[in-house]
Coordinates of C-alpha atoms and ligand atoms in Angstrom, one line a residue:
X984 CA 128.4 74.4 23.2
X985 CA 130.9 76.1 20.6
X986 CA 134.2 75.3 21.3
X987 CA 135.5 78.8 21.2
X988 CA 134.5 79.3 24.9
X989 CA 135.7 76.4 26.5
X990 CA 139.2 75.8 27.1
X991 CA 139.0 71.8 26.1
X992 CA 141.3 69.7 27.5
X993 CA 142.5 66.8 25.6
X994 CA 139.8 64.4 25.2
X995 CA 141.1 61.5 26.9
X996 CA 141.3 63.7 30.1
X997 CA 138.0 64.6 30.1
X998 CA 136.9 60.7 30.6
X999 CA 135.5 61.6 34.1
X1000 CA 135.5 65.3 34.0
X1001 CA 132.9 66.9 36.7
X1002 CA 130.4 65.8 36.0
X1003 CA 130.2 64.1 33.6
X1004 CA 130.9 63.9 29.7
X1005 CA 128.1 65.1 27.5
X1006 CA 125.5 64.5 29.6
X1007 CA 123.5 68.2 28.9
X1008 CA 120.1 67.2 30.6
X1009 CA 119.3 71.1 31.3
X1010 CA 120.1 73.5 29.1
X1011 CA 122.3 75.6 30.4
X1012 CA 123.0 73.9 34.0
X1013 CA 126.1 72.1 32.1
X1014 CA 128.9 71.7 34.7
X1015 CA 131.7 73.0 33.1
X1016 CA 135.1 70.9 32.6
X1017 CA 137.7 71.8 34.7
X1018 CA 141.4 70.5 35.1
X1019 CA 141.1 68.1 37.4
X1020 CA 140.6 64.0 36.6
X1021 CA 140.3 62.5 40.0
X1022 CA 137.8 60.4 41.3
X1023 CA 137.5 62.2 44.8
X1024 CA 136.6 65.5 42.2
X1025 CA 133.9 64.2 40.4
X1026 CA 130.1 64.9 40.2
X1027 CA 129.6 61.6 41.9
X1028 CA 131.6 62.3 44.8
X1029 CA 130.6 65.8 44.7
X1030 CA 126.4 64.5 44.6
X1031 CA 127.3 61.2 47.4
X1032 CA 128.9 63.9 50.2
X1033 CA 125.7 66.9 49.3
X1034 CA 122.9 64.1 50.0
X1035 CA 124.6 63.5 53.6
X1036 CA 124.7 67.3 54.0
X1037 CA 121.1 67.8 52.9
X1038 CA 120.2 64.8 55.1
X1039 CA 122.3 66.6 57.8
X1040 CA 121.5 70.0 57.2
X1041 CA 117.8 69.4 56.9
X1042 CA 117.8 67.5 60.4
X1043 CA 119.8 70.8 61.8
X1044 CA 117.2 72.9 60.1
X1045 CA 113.9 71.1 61.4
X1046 CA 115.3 70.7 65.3
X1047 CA 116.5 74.2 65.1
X1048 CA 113.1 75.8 64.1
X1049 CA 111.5 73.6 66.7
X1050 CA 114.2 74.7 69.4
X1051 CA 113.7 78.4 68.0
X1052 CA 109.5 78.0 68.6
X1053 CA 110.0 76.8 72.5
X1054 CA 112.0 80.5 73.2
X1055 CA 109.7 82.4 70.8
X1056 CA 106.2 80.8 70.6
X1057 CA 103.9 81.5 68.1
X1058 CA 100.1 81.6 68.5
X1059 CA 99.4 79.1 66.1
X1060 CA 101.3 76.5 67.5
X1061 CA 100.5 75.4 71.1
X1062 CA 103.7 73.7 72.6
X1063 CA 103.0 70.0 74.0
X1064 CA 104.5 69.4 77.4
X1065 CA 104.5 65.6 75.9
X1066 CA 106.5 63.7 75.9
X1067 CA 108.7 64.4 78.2
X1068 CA 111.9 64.2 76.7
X1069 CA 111.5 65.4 73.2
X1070 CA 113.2 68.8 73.6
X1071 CA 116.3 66.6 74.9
X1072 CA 116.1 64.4 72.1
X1073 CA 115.5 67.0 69.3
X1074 CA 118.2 69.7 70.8
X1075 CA 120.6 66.7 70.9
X1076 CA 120.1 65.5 67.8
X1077 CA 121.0 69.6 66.2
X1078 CA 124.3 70.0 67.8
X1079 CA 125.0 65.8 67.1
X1080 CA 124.3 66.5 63.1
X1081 CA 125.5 70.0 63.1
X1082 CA 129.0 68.8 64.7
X1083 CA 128.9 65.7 62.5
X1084 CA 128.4 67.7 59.5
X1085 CA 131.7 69.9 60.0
X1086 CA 133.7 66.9 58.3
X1087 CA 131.5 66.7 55.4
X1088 CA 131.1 70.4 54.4
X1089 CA 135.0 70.2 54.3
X1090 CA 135.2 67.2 52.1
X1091 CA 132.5 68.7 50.2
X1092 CA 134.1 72.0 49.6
X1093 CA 137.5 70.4 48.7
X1094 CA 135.7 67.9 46.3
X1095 CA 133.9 70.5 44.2
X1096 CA 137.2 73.4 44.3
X1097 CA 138.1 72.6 41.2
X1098 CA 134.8 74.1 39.8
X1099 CA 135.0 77.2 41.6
X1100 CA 138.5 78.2 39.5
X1101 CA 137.1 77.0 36.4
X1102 CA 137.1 79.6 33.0
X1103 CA 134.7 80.9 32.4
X1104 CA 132.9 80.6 35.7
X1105 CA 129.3 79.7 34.2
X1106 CA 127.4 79.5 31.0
X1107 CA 124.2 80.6 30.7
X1108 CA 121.5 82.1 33.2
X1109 CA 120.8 79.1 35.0
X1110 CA 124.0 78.3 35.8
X1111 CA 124.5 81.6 37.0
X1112 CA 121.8 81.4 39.1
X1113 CA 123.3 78.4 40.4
X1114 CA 126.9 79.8 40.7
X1115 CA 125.0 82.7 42.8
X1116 CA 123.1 80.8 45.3
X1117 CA 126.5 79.1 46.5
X1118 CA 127.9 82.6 47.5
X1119 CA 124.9 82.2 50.6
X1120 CA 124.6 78.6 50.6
X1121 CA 129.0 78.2 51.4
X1122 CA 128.5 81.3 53.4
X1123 CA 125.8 80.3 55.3
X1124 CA 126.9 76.7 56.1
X1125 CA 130.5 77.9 57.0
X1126 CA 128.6 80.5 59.3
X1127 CA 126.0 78.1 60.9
X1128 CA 129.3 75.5 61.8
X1129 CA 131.0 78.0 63.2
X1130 CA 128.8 79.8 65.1
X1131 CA 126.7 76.9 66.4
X1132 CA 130.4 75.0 67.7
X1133 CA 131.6 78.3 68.7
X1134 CA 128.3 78.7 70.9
X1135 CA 128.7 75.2 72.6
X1136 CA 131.7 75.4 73.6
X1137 CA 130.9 78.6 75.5
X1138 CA 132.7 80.6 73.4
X1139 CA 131.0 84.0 72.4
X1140 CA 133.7 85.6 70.0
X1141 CA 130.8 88.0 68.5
X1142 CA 128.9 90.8 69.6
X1143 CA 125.9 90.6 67.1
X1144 CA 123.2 88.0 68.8
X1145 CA 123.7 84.5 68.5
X1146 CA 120.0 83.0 68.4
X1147 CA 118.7 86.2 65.8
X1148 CA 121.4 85.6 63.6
X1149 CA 121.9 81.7 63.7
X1150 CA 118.5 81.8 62.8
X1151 CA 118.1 83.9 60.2
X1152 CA 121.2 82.8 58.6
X1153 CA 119.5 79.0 59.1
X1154 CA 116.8 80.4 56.6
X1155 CA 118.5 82.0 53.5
X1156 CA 121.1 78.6 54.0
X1157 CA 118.2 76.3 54.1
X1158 CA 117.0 78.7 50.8
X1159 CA 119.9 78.7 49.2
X1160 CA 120.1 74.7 49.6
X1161 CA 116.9 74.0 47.7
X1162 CA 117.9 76.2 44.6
X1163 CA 121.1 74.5 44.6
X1164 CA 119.3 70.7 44.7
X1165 CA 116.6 72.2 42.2
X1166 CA 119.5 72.9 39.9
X1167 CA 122.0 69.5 40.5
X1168 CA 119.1 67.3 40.9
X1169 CA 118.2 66.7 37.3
X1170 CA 122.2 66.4 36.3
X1171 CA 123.1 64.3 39.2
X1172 CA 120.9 61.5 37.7
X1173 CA 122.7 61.4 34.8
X1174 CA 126.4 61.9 35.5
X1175 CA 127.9 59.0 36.4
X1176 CA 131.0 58.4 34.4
X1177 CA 133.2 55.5 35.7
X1178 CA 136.6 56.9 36.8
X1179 CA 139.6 55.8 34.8
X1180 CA 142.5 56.8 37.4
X1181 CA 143.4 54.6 39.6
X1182 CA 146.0 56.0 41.5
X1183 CA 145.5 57.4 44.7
X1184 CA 143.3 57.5 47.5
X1185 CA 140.8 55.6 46.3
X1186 CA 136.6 56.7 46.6
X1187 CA 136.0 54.0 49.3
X1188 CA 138.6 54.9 51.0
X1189 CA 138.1 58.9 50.7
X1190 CA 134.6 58.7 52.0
X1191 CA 135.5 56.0 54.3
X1192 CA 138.0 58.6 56.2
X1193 CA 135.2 61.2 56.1
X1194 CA 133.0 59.1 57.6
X1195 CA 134.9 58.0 60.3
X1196 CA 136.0 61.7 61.1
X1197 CA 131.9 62.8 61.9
X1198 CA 131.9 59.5 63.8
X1199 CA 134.6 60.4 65.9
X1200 CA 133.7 63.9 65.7
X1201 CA 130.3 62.7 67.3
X1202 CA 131.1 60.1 69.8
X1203 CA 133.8 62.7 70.9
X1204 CA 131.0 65.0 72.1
X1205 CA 127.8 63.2 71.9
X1206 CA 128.6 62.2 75.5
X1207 CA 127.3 65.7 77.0
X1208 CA 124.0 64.3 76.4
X1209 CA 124.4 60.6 76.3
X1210 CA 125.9 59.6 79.7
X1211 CA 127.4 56.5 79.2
X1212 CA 130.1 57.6 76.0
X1213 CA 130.9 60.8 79.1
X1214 CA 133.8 59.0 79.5
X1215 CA 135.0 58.4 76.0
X1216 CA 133.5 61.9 75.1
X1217 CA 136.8 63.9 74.9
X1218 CA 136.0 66.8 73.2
X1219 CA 132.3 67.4 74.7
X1220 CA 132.3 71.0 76.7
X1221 CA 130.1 69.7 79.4
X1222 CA 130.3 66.4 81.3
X1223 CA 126.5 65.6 82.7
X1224 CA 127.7 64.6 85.4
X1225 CA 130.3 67.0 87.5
X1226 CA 128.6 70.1 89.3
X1227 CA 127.3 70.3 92.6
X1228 CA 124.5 66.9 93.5
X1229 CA 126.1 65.8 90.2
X1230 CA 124.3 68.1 87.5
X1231 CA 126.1 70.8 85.3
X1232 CA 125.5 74.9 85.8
X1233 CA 125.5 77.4 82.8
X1234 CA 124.9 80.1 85.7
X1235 CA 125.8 80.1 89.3
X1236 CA 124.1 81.5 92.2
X1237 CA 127.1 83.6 92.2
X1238 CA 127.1 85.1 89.0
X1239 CA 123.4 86.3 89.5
X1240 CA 123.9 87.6 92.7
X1241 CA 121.2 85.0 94.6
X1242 CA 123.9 83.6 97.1
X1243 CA 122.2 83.3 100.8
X1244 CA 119.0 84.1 99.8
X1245 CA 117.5 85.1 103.2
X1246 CA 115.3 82.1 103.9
X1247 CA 113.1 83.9 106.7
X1248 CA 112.2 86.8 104.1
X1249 CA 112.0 84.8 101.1
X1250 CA 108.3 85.0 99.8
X1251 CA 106.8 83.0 97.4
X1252 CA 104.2 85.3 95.8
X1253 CA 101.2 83.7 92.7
X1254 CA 99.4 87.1 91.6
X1255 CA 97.8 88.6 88.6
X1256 CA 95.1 86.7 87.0
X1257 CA 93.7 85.4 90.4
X1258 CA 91.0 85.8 93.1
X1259 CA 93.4 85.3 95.7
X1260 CA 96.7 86.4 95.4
X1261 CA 99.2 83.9 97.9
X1262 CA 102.4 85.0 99.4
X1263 CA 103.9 81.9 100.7
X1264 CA 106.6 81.7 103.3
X1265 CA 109.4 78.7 102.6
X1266 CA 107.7 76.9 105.6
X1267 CA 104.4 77.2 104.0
X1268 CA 105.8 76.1 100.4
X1269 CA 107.5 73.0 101.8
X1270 CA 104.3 71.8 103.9
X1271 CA 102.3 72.1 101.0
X1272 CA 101.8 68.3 99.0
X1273 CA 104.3 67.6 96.9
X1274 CA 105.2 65.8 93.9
X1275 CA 108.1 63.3 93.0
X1276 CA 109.2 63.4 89.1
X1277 CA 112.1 62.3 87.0
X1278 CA 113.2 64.9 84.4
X1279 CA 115.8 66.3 81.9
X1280 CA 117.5 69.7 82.2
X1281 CA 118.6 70.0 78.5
X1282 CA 120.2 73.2 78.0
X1283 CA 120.4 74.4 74.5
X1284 CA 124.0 74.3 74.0
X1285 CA 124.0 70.5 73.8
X1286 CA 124.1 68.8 77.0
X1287 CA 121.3 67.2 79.3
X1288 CA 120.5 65.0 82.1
X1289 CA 118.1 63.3 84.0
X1290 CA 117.4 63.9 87.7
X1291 CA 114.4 63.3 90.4
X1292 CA 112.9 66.5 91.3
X1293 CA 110.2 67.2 94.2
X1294 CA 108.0 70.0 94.6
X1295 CA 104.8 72.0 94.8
X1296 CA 103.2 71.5 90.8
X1297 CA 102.5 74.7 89.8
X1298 CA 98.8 73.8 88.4
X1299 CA 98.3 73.1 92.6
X1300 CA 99.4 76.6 93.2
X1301 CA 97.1 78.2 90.7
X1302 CA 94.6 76.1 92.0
X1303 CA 95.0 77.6 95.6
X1304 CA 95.5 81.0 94.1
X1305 CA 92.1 80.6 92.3
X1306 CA 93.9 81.3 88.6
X1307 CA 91.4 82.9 86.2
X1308 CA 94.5 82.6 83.3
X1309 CA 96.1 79.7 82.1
X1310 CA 100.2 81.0 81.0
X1311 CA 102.3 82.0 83.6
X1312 CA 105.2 84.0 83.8
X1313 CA 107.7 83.0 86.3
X1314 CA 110.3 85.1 87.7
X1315 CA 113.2 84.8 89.6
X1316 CA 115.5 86.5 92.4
X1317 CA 117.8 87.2 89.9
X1318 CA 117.7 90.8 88.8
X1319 CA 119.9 91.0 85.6
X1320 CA 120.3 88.0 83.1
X1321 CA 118.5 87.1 79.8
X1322 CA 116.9 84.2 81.9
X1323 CA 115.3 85.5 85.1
X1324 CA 112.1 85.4 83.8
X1325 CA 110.2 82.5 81.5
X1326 CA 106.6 81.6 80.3
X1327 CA 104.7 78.7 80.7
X1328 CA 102.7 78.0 78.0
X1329 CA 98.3 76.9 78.7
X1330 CA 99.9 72.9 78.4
X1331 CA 103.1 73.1 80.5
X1332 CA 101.2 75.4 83.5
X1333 CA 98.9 72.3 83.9
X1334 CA 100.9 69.4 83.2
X1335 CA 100.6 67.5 87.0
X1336 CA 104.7 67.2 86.6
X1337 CA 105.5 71.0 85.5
X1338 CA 106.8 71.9 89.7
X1339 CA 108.0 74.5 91.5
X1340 CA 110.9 71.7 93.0
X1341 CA 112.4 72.6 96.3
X1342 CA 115.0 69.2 95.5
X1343 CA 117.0 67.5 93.5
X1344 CA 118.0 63.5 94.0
X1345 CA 116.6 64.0 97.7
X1346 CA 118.5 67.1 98.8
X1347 CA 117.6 70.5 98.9
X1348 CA 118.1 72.6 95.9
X1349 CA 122.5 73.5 96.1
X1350 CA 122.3 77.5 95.5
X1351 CA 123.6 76.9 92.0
X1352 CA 120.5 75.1 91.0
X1353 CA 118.2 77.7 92.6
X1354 CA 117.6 76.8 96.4
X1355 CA 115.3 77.8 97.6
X1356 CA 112.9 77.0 94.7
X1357 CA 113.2 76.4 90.9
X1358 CA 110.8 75.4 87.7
X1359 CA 111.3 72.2 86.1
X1360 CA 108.6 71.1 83.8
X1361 CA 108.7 68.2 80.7
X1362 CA 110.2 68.6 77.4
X1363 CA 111.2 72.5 77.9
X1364 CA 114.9 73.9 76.9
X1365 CA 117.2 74.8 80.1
X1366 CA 117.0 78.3 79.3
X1367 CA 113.2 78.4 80.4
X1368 CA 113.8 76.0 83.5
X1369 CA 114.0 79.3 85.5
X1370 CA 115.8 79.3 89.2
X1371 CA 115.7 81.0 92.3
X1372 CA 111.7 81.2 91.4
X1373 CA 110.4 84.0 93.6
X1374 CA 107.3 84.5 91.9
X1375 CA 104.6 83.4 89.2
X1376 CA 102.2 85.8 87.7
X1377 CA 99.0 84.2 86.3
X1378 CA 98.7 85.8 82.6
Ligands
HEM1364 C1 127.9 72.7 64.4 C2 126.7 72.9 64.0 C3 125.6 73.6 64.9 C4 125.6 73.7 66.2 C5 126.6 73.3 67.2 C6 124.3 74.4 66.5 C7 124.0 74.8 67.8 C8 122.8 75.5 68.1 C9 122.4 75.9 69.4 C10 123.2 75.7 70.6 C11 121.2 76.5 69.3 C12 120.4 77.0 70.4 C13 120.6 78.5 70.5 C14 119.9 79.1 71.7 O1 118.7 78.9 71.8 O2 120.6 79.8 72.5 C15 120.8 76.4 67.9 C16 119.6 76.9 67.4 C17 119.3 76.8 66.0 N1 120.0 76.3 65.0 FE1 121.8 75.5 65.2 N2 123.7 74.6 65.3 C18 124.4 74.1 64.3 C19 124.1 74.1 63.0 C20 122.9 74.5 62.5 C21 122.5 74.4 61.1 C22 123.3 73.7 60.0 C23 121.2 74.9 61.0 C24 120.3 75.0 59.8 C25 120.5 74.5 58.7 C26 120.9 75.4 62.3 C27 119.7 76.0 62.6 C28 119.3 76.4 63.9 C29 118.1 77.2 64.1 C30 117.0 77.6 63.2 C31 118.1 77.4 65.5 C32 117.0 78.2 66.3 C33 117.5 79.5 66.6 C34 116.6 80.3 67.5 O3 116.3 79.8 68.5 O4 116.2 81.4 67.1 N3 121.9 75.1 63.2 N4 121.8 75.8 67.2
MTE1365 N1 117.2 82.6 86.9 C1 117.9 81.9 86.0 N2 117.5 80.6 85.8 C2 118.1 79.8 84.9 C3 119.3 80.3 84.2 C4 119.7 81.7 84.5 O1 120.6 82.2 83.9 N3 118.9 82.4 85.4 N4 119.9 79.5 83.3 C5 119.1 78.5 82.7 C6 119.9 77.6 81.8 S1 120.6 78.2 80.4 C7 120.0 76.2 82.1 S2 120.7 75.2 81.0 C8 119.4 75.7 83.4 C9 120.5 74.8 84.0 O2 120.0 74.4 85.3 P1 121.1 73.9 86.4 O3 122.1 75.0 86.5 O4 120.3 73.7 87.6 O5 121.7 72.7 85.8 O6 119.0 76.7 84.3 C10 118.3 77.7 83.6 N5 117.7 78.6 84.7
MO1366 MO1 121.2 76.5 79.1

């Protein structure tokens, strides 16, 4: 480095400068010294708080894809009805880390400030390649936090579409991410100058506080999916178990225009690929055998629980309809809504417990959870657990 384009500070300030002293492992990829001499600025701080969000943000990143494939399959990948509860699992563990990782982004960003005001802003093409790929990686993390809270707690400020852009921004953030580790990862090993100020919150106690902000950030809302912390789950946007026969609604019978469904016209039809198409009558539905199961709504926003449901399994009605195809699409009354329609896919249209249930905890079906008839099928998102099911068209 030639001293004419650095601004050094006096040397015995520069004892735990970010990140470290004279460590130059990659040439180029120096971190600069800025004015700042605390401990809670310093690479190792800055390197402990980006491994939790890598942890964090990889976790987000590998449920989301995997929540993203169940709404938009891809041929390649057949979706397993097994087990059951895996989509509740995997969708709770997103919003969990996501929520958790609010705390630490902040930390993070107010650890490493310094370096963003420091003169002059990078040396050298690889740092400027690293100085770039924060502009989408800060971005992007800011925008995922936001929008995926925002989102949960049924709060639609936008008008661009949540799920195309949460994913796509998930992508260049998760991009951006592994230049930036590519980068840090070979200084990080060799920056770790012992701070000499001790004044001030201490390290311990910095990350301590951090910590215990995502835990109570977590157990604040984790309760949406995990019953027993409902009551100590202050800040969750759902609690499992108020709504009529004791499960949550996103949308009411009401809002899609399904109240009193006329019970004497109501027709369940199973056409398209079939020898004999069936138009079923709610008297013929409920005689047919049914099936007692115990399974999760999870919607995607976060919360989920666990009910008994009886019905008709679907793979029966395709049986008696003589099914030639094995997805079906099934629709409901509703006639406007992003989610009167869904697919099941070859695995969940013959899984015994995929049913067409006609109740819930040994009543009929309350309007709001799609009397007269609604899907509910193993490890599949809310969204595609489609009520008010008037008919199934073999694909
Ligand atoms: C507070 C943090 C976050 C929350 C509350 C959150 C919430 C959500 C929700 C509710 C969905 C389901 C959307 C839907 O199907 O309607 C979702 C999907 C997704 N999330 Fe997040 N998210 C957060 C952070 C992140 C982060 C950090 C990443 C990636 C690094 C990420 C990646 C994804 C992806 C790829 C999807 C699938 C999108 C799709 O279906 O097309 N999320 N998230
Ligand atoms: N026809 C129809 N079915 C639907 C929806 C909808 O809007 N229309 N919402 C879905 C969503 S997002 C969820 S989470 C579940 C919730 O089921 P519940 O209201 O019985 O708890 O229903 C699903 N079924
Ligand atoms: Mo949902």
């Amino acid at each position: 480095m030639s001293p004419g384009r650095l601004r050094l500070p006096d040397p015995r300030e520069v004892v735990d400068r970010l990140p470290g002293g004279e460590h130059v492992p990659v040439p180029g990829v120096e971190l600069a010294e800025v004015p700042s001499s605390s401990r809670l600025h310093d690479a190792r701080m800055a390197r402990t708080l980006g491994t939790a969000l890598a942890v964090t943000f990889f976790t987000c990143f590998a449920t989301g894809l995997w929540s993203h494939v169940q709404q938009s399959p891809v041929g390649w990948l057949p979706l397993p009805s097994r087990p059951a509860g895996l989509y509740r699992i995997t969708q709770g563990v997103h919003v969990a880390t996501g929520l958790a990782s609010v705390p630490l982004l902040l930390a993070k960003l107010w650890t490493v400030w310094p370096r963003f005001i420091q003169v002059p802003p990078f040396r050298g093409w690889r740092q400027a390649l690293e100085r770039l790929a924060l502009l989408p990686l800060v971005a992007g993390a800011v925008f995922l936090l936001f929008s995926g809270t925002a989102n949960i707690a049924l709060w639609y400020p936008w008008r661009f579409d949540f799920r195309a852009s949460h994913y796509w921004v998930a992508w260049t953030t998760i991009g951006a991410l592994l230049v930036h580790i590519a980068v840090q990862l070979p200084v990080g090993r060799h920056a770790t100058p012992e701070p000499t100020e001790r004044t001030g919150l201490s390290r311990r106690g910095f990350l301590g506080s951090v910590a215990a902000s995502s835990a109570v950030i977590t157990v604040a809302t984790v309760g949406s999916t995990v019953r027993p912390l409902r009551a100590v789950s202050v800040l969750a946007t759902r609690d499992p178990a108020v709504g009529p026969q004791g499960l949550p609604v996103n949308r009411s019978a009401d809002a899609a225009g399904t109240v009193g469904v006329d019970v004497d016209s109501y027709r369940l039809v199973v056409d398209g690929a079939v020898r004999t198409p069936l138009s079923l009558t709610l008297d013929d539905l409920r005689a047919l055998p049914r099936r007692r199961v115990e399974l999760p709504i999870t919607c995607v926003e976060g919360w989920s629980v666990g009910a008994s449901w009886s019905g008709v399994p679907v793979r029966d009605l395709l049986a008696l309809a003589g099914a030639t195809g094995s997805r079906v699409r099934v629709e409901s009354l509703e006639q406007r809504g992003a989610y009167r329609s869904s697919v099941l896919g070859r695995r969940h249209a013959s899984d015994p417990d995929t049913l067409l249930a006609l109740t819930v905890r040994g009543e009929e079906l309350a309007p709001d959870h799609g009397f007269p008839a609604r899907l509910i099928a193993p490890n599949r998102p809310g969204v595609l657990q489609t009520k008010w099911v008037s008919r199934l068209v073999v694909l």
